[in-house]
Amino acid sequence: LRAPPTRDRQALVSYIRGRRLLDTSDDPKTDKQAVDAFQDAINRDSSFAFAYAGLSQAYWSTSKHTGDRSWLDRARDAATHAEAIDSKCDQAQVALSLVSRDLGRRSDAVSQAKRASTLTPDNDDARRVLGLALLSDNQKHAALVELSAAVERRPHRAVNQYYLGTGMLVGNRNQEAIAPLKKATDLQPHFESAWVNLGMAYLRVGDWEKSSGSSSRALELNPNDSSAVNNLAVAHYWDGKYELAVQGFDKAARLNPGLAVRHMNLGDALDAVGRSQEARQAYARAVALATAELRKQFDTTNAGIAAKSEAKLGRKAEAER
């Protein structure tokens, strides 16, 4: 902060409490506590731009953790209000960038994050969010430069390490992703998402044992995290533990019944243990789901899932098409 953002001492205390909660939030309960803290700050000082920006980011975090996109509307309104109060509030630009990114307005997200980093060059939030915006805009190299800059500014902040590792996974720099993700779990042992992505990183480099350990830790924190369930099942599958893989993929498919890849994976595991008829049913479900998505919009991931599953069903012409 370049100057006191409020004259109300208790409002500032509430704001700082909200920031601390938001900084380590990995679940809707903590998001709600952050919302309450920022709202208390606003109730005490209705001109507190930074509190509105914090409230916006807490709403955005709620949307991320619940999957309820209606929170993005509230996040956008709070961020816009913060900007209207103080056009030089860097956290308002950070909040606007996060919302724009999730709404698919990639160029807006990049420009808003750049404005935040221009307003306060040493703000690790601005550099991290700029990195995420660039990542969504498929500017992977530039994104990793910004995500690395965020880590350089505050290396002991778990969220910075987490997103650097996640960005490296997106860029298929899998071995390099391990160190920052491991650092994130060291700094914040209950950071469930970091354990999930660490499990993915180990999976991609072929370390089944460490991948299983990381995914298992994630599941201790959240037994119904479908990504962690799936990652653990993949590790079991490649480690030759097919019965365990069947159990895991079956649970992952039940947690995400509308996701084609979950059913394709289940088909692979069932096929490996000789349950051919059930495998065919899983592959057929994968084809149906992937094809439905392809009718809406073509993408290579669903096309690949449909092709492989068609091939497993013996439909060569459909698979080639």
PDB file of N, CA and C in Angstrom, residues 30 38 104 169 173 257 300 302:
ATOM      1  N   THR A  30     -13.764 -21.196   3.693  1.00  0.00           N
ATOM      2  CA  THR A  30     -12.805 -20.120   3.938  1.00  0.00           C
ATOM      3  C   THR A  30     -13.132 -18.904   3.075  1.00  0.00           C
ATOM      4  N   PHE A  38     -14.305  -8.871   4.447  1.00  0.00           N
ATOM      5  CA  PHE A  38     -14.309  -7.726   3.529  1.00  0.00           C
ATOM      6  C   PHE A  38     -15.605  -6.932   3.656  1.00  0.00           C
ATOM      7  N   GLY A 104     -14.082 -15.567 -20.344  1.00  0.00           N
ATOM      8  CA  GLY A 104     -13.589 -15.778 -21.693  1.00  0.00           C
ATOM      9  C   GLY A 104     -13.154 -14.522 -22.414  1.00  0.00           C
ATOM     10  N   LEU A 169       2.868 -27.162 -15.924  1.00  0.00           N
ATOM     11  CA  LEU A 169       2.117 -28.333 -16.380  1.00  0.00           C
ATOM     12  C   LEU A 169       1.395 -28.028 -17.692  1.00  0.00           C
ATOM     13  N   ARG A 173       6.033 -28.679 -19.202  1.00  0.00           N
ATOM     14  CA  ARG A 173       7.351 -28.696 -18.566  1.00  0.00           C
ATOM     15  C   ARG A 173       7.189 -29.434 -17.235  1.00  0.00           C
ATOM     16  N   PRO A 257     -20.059 -37.898 -14.129  1.00  0.00           N
ATOM     17  CA  PRO A 257     -20.745 -38.761 -15.101  1.00  0.00           C
ATOM     18  C   PRO A 257     -20.842 -38.168 -16.506  1.00  0.00           C
ATOM     19  N   THR A 300      -9.907 -31.001 -30.193  1.00  0.00           N
ATOM     20  CA  THR A 300      -9.101 -32.195 -30.435  1.00  0.00           C
ATOM     21  C   THR A 300      -9.180 -33.198 -29.296  1.00  0.00           C
ATOM     22  N   ASN A 302     -11.809 -34.043 -27.273  1.00  0.00           N
ATOM     23  CA  ASN A 302     -12.986 -34.903 -27.405  1.00  0.00           C
ATOM     24  C   ASN A 302     -12.938 -35.745 -28.673  1.00  0.00           C
TER      25      ASN A 302
END
